[in-house]
Coordinates of C-alpha atoms in Angstrom, one line a residue:
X1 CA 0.0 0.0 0.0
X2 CA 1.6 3.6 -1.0
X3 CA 1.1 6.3 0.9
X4 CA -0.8 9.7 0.0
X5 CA 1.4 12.5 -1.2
X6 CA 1.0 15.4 1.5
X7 CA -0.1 18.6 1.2
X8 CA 0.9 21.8 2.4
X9 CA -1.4 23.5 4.2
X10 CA -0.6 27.0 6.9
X11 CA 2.7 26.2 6.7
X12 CA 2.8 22.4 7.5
X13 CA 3.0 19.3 5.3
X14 CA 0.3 17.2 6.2
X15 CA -1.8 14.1 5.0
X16 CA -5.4 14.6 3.8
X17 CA -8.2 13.1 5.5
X18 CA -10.0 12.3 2.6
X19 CA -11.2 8.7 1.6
X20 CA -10.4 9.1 -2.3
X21 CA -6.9 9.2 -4.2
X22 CA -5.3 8.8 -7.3
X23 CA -2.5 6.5 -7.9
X24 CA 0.9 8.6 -9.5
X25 CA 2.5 6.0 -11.8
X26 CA 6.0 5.9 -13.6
X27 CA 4.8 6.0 -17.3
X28 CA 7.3 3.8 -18.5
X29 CA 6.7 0.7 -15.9
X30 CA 3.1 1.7 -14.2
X31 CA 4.4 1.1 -11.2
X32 CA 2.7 3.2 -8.6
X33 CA 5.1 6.2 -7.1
X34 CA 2.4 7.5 -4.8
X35 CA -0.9 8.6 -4.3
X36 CA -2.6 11.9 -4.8
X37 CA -5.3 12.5 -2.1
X38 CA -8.1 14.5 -3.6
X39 CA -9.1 17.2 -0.2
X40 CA -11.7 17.3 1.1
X41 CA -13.8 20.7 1.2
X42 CA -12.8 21.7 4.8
X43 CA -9.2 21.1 4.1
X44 CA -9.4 23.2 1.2
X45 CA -11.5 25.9 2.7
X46 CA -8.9 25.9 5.4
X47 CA -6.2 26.3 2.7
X48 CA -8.0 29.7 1.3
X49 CA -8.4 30.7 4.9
X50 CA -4.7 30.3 5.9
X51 CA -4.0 32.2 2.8
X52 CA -6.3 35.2 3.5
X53 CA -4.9 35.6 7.1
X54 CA -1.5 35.9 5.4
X55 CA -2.0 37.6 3.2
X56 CA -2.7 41.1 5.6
X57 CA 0.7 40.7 7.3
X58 CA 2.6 39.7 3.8
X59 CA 1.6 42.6 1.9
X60 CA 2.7 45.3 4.5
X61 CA 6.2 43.5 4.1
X62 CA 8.6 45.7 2.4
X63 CA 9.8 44.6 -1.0
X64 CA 13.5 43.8 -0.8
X65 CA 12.6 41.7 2.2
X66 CA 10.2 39.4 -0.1
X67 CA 13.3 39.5 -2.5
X68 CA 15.5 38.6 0.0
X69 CA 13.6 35.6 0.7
X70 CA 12.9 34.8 -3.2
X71 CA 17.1 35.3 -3.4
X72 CA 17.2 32.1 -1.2
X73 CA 14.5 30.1 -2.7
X74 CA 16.4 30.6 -6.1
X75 CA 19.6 29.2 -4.8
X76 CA 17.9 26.6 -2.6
X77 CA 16.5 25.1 -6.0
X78 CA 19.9 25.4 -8.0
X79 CA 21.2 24.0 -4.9
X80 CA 18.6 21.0 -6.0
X81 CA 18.7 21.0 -9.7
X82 CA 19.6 17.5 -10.4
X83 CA 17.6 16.1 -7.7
X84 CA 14.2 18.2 -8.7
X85 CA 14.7 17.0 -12.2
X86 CA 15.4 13.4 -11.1
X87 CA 11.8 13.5 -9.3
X88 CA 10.4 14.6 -12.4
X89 CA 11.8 12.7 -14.5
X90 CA 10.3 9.7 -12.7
X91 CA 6.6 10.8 -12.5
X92 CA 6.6 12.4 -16.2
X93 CA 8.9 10.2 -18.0
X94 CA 10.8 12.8 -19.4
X95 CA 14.4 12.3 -20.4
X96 CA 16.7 13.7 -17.9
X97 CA 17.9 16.3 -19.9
X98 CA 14.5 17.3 -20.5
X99 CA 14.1 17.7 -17.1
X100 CA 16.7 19.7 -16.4
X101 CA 15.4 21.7 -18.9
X102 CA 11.7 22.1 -17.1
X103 CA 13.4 22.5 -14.2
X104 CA 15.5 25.3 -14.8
X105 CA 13.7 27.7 -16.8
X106 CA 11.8 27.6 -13.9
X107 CA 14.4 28.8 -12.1
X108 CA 14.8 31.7 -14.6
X109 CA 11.1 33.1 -13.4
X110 CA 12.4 32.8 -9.8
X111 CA 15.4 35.0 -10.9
X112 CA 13.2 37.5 -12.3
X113 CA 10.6 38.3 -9.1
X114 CA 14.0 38.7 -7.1
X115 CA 13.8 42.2 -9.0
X116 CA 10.0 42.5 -7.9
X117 CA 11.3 46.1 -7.1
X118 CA 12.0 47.6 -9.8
X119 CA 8.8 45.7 -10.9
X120 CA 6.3 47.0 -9.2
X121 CA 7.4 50.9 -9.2
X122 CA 4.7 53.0 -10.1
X123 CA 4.4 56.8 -12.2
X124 CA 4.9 60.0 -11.0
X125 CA 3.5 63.4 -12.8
X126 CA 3.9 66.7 -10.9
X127 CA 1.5 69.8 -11.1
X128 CA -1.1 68.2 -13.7
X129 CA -3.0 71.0 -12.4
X130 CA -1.3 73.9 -10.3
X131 CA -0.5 72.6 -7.0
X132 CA -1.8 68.7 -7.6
X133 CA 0.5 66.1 -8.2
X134 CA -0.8 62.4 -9.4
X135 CA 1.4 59.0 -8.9
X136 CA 0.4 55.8 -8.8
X137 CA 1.0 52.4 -6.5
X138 CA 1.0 48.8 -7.6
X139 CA -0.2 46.9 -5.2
X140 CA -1.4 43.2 -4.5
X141 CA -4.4 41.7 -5.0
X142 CA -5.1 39.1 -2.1
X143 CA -5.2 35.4 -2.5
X144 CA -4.2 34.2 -6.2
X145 CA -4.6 30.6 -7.3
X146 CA -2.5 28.2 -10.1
X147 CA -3.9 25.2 -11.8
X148 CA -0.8 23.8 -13.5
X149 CA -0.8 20.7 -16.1
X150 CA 1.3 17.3 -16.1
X151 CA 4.0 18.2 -19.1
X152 CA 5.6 20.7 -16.9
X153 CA 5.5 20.0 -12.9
X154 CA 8.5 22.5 -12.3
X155 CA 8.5 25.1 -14.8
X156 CA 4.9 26.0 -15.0
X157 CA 4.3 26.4 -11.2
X158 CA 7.2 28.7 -10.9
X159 CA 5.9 30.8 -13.5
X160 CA 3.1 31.7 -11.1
X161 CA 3.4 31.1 -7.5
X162 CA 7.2 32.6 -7.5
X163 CA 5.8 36.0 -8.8
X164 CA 2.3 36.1 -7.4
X165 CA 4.4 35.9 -3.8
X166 CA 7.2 38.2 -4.5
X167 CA 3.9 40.5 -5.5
X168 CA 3.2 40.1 -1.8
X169 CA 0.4 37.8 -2.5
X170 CA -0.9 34.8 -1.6
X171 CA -1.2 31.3 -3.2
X172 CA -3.2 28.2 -3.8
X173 CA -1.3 25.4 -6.1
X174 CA -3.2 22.8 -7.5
X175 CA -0.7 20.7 -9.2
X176 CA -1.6 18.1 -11.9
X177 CA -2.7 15.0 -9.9
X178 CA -0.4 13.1 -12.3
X179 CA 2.9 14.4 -11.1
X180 CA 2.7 16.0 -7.9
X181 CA 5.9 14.8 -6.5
X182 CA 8.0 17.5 -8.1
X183 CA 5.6 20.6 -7.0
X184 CA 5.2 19.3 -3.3
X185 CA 9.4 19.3 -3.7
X186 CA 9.4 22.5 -4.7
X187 CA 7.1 23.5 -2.0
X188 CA 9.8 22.0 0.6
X189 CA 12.5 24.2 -0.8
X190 CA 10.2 27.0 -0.5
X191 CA 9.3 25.9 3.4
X192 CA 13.1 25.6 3.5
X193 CA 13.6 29.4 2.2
X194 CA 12.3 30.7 5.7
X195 CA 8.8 32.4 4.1
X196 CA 6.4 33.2 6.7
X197 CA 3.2 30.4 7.4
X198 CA 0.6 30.8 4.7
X199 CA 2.1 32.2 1.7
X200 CA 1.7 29.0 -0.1
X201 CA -0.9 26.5 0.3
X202 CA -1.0 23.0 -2.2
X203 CA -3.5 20.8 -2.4
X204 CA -4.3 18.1 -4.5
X205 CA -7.3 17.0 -6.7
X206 CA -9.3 17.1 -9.9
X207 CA -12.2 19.2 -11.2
X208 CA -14.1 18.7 -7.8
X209 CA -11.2 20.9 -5.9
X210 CA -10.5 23.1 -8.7
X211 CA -14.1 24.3 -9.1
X212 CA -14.2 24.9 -5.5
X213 CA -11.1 27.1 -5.7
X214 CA -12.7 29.1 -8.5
X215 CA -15.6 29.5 -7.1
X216 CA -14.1 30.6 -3.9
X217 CA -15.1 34.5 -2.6
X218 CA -11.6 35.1 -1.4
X219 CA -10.0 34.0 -4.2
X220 CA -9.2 37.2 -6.3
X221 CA -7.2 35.7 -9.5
X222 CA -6.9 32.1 -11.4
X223 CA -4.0 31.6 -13.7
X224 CA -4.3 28.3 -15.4
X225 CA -2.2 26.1 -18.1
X226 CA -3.7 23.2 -19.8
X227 CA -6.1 22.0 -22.6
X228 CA -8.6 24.3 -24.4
X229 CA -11.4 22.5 -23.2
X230 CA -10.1 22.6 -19.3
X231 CA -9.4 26.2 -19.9
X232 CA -12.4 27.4 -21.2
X233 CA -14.5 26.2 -18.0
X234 CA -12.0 27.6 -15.7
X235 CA -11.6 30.9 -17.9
X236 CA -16.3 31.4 -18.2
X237 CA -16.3 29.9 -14.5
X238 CA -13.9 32.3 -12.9
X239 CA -14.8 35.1 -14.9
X240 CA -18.3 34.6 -14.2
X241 CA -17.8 34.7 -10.5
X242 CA -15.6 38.2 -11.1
X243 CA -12.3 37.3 -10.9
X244 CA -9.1 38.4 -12.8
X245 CA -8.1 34.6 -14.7
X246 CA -5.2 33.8 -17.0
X247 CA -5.4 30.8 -19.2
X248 CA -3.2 29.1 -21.1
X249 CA -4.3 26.3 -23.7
X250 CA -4.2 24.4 -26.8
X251 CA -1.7 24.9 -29.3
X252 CA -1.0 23.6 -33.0
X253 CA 2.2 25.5 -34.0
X254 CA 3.8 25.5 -37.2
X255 CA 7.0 26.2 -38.9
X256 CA 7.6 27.3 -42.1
X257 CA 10.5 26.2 -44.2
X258 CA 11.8 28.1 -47.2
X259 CA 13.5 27.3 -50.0
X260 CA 16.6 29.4 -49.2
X261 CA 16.6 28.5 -45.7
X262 CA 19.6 25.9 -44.4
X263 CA 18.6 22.6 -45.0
X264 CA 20.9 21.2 -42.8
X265 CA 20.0 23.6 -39.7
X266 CA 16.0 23.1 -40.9
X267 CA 16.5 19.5 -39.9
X268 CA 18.6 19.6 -37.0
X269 CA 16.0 22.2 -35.4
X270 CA 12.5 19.9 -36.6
X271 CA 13.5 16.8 -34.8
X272 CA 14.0 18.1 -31.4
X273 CA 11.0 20.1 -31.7
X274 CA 8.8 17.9 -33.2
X275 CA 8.9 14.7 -31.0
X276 CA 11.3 16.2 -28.1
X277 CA 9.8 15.5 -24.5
X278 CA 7.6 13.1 -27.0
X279 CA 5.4 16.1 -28.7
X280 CA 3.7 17.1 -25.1
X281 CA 5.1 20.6 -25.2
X282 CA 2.0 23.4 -26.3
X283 CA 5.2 25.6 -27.8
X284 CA 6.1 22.2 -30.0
X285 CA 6.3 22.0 -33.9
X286 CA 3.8 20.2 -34.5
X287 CA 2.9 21.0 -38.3
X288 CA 5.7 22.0 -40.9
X289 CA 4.8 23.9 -43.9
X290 CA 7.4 23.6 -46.6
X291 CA 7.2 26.3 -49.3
X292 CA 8.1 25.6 -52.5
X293 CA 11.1 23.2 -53.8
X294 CA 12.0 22.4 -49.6
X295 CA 9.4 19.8 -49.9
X296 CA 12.3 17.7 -51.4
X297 CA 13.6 17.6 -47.9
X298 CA 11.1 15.5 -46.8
X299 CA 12.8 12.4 -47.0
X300 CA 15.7 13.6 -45.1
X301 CA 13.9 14.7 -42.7
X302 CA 12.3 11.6 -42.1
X303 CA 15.5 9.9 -42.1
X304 CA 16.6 11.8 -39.1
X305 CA 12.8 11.4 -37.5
X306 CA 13.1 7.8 -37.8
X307 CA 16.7 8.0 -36.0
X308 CA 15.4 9.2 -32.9
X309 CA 14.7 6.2 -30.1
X310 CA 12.3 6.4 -26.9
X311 CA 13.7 5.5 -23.9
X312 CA 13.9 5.6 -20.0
X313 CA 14.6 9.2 -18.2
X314 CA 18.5 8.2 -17.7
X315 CA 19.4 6.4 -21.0
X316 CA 21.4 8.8 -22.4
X317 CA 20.8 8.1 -26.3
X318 CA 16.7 8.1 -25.9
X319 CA 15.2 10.8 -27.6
X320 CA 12.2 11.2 -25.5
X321 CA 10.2 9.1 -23.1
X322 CA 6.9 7.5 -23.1
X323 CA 3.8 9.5 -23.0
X324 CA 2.4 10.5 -19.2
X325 CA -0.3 7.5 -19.1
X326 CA -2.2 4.9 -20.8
X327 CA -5.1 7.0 -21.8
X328 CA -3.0 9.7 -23.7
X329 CA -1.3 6.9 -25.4
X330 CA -4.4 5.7 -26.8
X331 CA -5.6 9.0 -27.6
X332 CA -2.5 9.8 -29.5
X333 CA -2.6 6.0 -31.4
X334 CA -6.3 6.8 -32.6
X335 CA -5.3 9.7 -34.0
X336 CA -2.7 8.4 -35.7
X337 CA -4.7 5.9 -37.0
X338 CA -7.6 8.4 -37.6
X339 CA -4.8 10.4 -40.2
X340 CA -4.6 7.4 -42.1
X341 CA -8.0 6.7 -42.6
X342 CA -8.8 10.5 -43.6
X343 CA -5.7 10.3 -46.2
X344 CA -2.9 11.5 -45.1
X345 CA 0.2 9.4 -46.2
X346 CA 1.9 7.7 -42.9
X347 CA 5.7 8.1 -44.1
X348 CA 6.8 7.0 -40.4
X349 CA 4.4 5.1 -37.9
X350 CA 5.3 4.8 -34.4
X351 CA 2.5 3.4 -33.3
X352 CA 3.3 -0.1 -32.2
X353 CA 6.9 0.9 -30.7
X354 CA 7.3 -0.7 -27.7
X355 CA 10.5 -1.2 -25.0
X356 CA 10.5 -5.2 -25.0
X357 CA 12.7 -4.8 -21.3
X358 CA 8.9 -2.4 -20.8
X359 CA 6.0 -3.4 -22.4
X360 CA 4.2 -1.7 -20.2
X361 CA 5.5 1.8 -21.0
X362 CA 3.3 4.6 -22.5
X363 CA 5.1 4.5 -25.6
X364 CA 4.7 6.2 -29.1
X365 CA 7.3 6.2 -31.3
X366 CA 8.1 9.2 -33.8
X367 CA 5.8 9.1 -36.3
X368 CA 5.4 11.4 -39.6
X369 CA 2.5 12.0 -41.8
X370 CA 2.4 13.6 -45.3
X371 CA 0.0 14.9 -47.9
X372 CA -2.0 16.8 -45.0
X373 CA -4.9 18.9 -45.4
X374 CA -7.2 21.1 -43.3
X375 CA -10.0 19.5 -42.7
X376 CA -8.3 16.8 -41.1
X377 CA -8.8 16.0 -37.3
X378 CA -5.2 14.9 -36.9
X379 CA -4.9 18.6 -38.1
X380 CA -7.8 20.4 -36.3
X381 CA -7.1 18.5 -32.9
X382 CA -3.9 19.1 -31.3
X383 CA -2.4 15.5 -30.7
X384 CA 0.6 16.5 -27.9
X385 CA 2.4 13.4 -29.1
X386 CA 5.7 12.9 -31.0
X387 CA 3.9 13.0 -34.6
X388 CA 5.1 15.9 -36.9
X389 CA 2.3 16.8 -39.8
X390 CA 3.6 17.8 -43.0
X391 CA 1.7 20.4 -45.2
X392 CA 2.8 22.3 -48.6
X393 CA 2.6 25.7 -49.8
X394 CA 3.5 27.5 -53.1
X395 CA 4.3 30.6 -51.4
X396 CA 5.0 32.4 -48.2
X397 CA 1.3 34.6 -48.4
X398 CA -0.1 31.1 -48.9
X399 CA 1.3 29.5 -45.5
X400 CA 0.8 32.8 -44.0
X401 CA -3.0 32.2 -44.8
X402 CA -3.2 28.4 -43.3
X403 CA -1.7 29.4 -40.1
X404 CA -3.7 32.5 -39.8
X405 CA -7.0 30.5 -40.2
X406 CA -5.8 28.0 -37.6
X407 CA -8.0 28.0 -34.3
X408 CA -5.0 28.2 -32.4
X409 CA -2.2 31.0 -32.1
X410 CA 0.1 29.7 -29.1
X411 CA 3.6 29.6 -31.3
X412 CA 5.2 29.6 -34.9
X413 CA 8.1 30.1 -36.6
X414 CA 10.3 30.6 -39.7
X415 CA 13.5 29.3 -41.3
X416 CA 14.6 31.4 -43.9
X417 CA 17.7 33.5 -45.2
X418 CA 15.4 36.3 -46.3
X419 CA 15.0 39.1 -44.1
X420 CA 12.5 40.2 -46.2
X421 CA 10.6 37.4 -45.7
X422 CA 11.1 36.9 -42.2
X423 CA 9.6 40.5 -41.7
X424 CA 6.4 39.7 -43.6
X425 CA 6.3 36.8 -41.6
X426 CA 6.4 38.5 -38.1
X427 CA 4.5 41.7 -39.0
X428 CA 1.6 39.0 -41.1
X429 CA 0.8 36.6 -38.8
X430 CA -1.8 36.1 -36.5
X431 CA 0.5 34.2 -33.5
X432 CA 1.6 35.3 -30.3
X433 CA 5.2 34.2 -30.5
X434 CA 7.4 34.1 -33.2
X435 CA 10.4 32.2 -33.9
X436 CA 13.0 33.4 -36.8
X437 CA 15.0 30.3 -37.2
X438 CA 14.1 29.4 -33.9
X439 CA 11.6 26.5 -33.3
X440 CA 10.6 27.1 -30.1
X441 CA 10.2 30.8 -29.6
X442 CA 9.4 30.6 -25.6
X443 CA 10.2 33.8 -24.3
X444 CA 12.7 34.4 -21.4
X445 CA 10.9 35.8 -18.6
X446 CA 11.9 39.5 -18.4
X447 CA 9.3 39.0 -21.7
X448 CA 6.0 37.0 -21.6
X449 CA 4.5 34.4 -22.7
X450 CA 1.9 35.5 -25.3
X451 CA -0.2 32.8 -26.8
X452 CA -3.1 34.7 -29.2
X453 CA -7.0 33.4 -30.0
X454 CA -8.0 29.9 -28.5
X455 CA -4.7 29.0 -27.1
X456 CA -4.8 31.8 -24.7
X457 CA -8.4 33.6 -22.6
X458 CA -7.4 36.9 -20.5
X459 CA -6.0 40.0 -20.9
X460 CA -2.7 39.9 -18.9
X461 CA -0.5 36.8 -20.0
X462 CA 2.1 34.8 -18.1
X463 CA 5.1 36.2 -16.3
X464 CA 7.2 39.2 -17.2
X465 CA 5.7 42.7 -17.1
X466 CA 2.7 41.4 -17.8
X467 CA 2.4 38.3 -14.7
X468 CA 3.4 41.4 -12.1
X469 CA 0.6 43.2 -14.0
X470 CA -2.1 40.4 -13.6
X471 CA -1.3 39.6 -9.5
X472 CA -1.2 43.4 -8.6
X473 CA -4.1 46.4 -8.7
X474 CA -2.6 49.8 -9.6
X475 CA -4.0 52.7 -7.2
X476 CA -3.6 56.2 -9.0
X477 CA -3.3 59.1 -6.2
X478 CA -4.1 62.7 -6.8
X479 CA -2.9 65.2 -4.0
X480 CA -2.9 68.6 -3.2
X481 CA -1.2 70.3 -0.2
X482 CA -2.1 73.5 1.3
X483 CA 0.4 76.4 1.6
X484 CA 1.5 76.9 6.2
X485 CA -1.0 79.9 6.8
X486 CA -3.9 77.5 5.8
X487 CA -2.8 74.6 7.8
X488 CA -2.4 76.8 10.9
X489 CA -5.3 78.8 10.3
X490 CA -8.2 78.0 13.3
X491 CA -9.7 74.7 13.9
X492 CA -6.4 73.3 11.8
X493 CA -5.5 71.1 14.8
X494 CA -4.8 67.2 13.1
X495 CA -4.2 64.3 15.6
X496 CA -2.6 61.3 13.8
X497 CA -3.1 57.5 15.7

């Protein structure tokens, strides 16, 4: 029997007293790592209720102190890089240097609230009418809350509760129930740090928690990353009930090859972002649109698809490891199946790869279609699995066109030698970030992530200027001071408490 994950509730790790959990399983053996205990209502009420009576001491604490504190998180989880991404590596599957990778841009978003400062400085006009002066505060908003998804158990959590905190908020983390070992680690670090009782609560569940948490009166902002469909309750649910909510969904993102771009960097740069971390990245390539005579590279390209193997987290010539669970797995293998019955020609099927040392793993192996069209669901649905589309296009306006009419505008990018081109490009289309011979244009933090139409619902998107923007309220002052005959005049007496 496994014990239940804890939580961390008012400061202190504890277990849940609820009856109902889900097993956390290695997706390459099944065996069962833990168990996530889905709180009860009390326990999560209590949560919301440590976090509001922390937040009134947290947010009178000056600035450089909470970036004092933040300074020491960051180096407590450098301290533990390795470790962190050995956790995760176990519950997602990912390749170790994949989760290094989650792990430490992470870290970067850490980094940047250590300058929450600077961040959070307001505006200053004098005499915008004689004698009145008008600045402006930023400050918090109360108690924020994070819904994070399975693909990235470090990285995405630390783009929110890290900021929301150095804000001088407060912050409820519900952590996919498929890999919550990593985010209750990163929770221990942060206990570790020294932060004062109640900053950060995390509790564990599914959609019976999270719509308590969004429907929750103290509960002032929801930032969220997942699937459209998830996204879209959370985004009309939240909103309905008033709040400020953030979310972050589907993706299909395409890159665009010219004919004068280099072939040889064109296919070094498609592999890894195709089927790397095995296609369950919303920033990954998952379509590529060749224009004109790079079609001929097709082949080639499939030659150095095919040469990429699945494999455990620490064998150190994998590609990628299995998919996070059964279910996806199947999901991903009807699909693919699905493409060949619409049409589309299977150049590189991976869907009976298996491990024979374990047959039990969640495996997909790289698989490439061609001949693609538009009205095709392995096209229209987004398949977060390591299977690379291929489309053509006899000009740039053309595949400027397909992309723009795609549902989803999360990422895309171009390989080209043109900077004419690259310029239409970027000015032209309809996508929130843009990669110029870059695949994976994801934004450092001191920038945002800014996914456009259904992959993102908000106003304010994730981290950077923008996250400080979305966890704190601006108050604008306007203030006049009497000249010294006034203030002394009679009856001028002022008592302050």
């Amino acid at each position: 029997m496994h014990n239940n994950i804890p939580m961390y509730i008012d400061g202190e790790f504890i277990q849940s007293q609820s009856t109902r959990a889900i097993p956390v399983t290695n997706p390459a053996t099944q065996l069962v790592l833990t168990n996530a205990p889905c709180a009860t209502q009390d326990e999560v009420a209590f949560a919301i209720a440590s976090a509001k009576t922390a937040f009134e001491s947290w947010k009178e604490t000056p600035s450089p102190e909470r970036a004092r504190l933040m300074m020491r998180y960051q180096q407590l989880l450098k301290e533990h890089h390795d470790e962190l991404a050995e956790i995760l590596s176990q519950e997602t599957g990912k390749i170790f240097a994949d989760a290094k990778g989650d792990v430490w841009r992470g870290i970067e978003v850490v980094e940047q609230a250590c300058n929450i400062s600077s961040l959070m400085m307001g505006e200053t006009a004098e005499n915008v009418a004689r004698n009145i002066d008008t600045y402006s505060y930023i400050q918090p908003l109360g108690v924020c809350a994070g819904v994070t998804p399975f693909n990235f158990p470090a990285m995405i959590p630390l783009w929110m509760f890290p900021l929301a905190i150095a804000c001088g908020n407060t912050f409820i983390l519900k952590p996919s129930e498929q890999d919550p070992m990593t985010p209750m680690r990163l929770a221990e670090l942060f206990h570790e740090a020294g932060f004062p009782k109640g900053l950060l609560q995390v509790i564990h569940g599914d959609k019976e928690q999270v719509d308590q948490i969004i429907n929750h009166p103290d509960v002032r902002a929801i930032s969220f990353v997942g699937s459209a469909h998830v996204g879209q309750h959370i985004y009309r649910t939240g909103t309905h009930n008033l709040k400020r909510v953030q979310c972050m969904t589907g993706a299909k993102n395409h890159m665009v090859i010219m004919p004068d771009a280099n072939k040889s960097q064109v296919i070094n740069n498609i592999v890894g972002a195709s089927v790397g971390a095995a296609g369950q990245r919303c920033m990954a390539i998952s379509v590529a649109v060749f224009v004109g005579a790079s079609k001929d590279w097709i082949p080639e390209i499939k030659e150095a698809i095919a040469s990429v193997r699945p494999g455990l987290w620490n064998d150190e010539d994998a590609g990628f490891g299995p998919v996070i669970s059964p279910q996806a797995r199947t999901r991903i293998l009807s699909l693919i199946e699905q493409g060949k019955q619409e049409g589309a020609n299977c150049e590189l099927d991976g869907s009976t790869f298996t491990l024979p040392e374990y047959p039990e793993g969640n495996w997909v192996g790289p698989t490439l279609f061609s001949g693609v069209t538009p009205d095709m669901t392995i096209y229209k649905e987004e398949i977060f699995g390591p299977v690379l589309l291929t489309m053509e296009s006899e000009s740039l306006e053309q595949a400027v066109e397909l992309i723009n009419n795609n549902a989803f505008g999360n990422g895309t990018s171009i390989f080209t030698e043109s900077g004419s081109a690259a310029r239409y490009f970027q000015h032209n289309i309809e996508v929130g970030q843009v990669g110029i011979n870059v695949p994976i244009p994801v934004p450092l933090p001191f920038f945002s992530f800014t996914g456009w139409k259904n992959s993102f619902y908000g106003d304010h998107h994730a981290y950077g200027k923008q996250g400080v923007r979305f966890y704190t309220e601006t108050k604008t002052i306007t203030s006049r001071w009497f000249d010294e005959e006034a203030l002394h005049g009679p009856n001028m007496t002022i008592t302050l408490k």
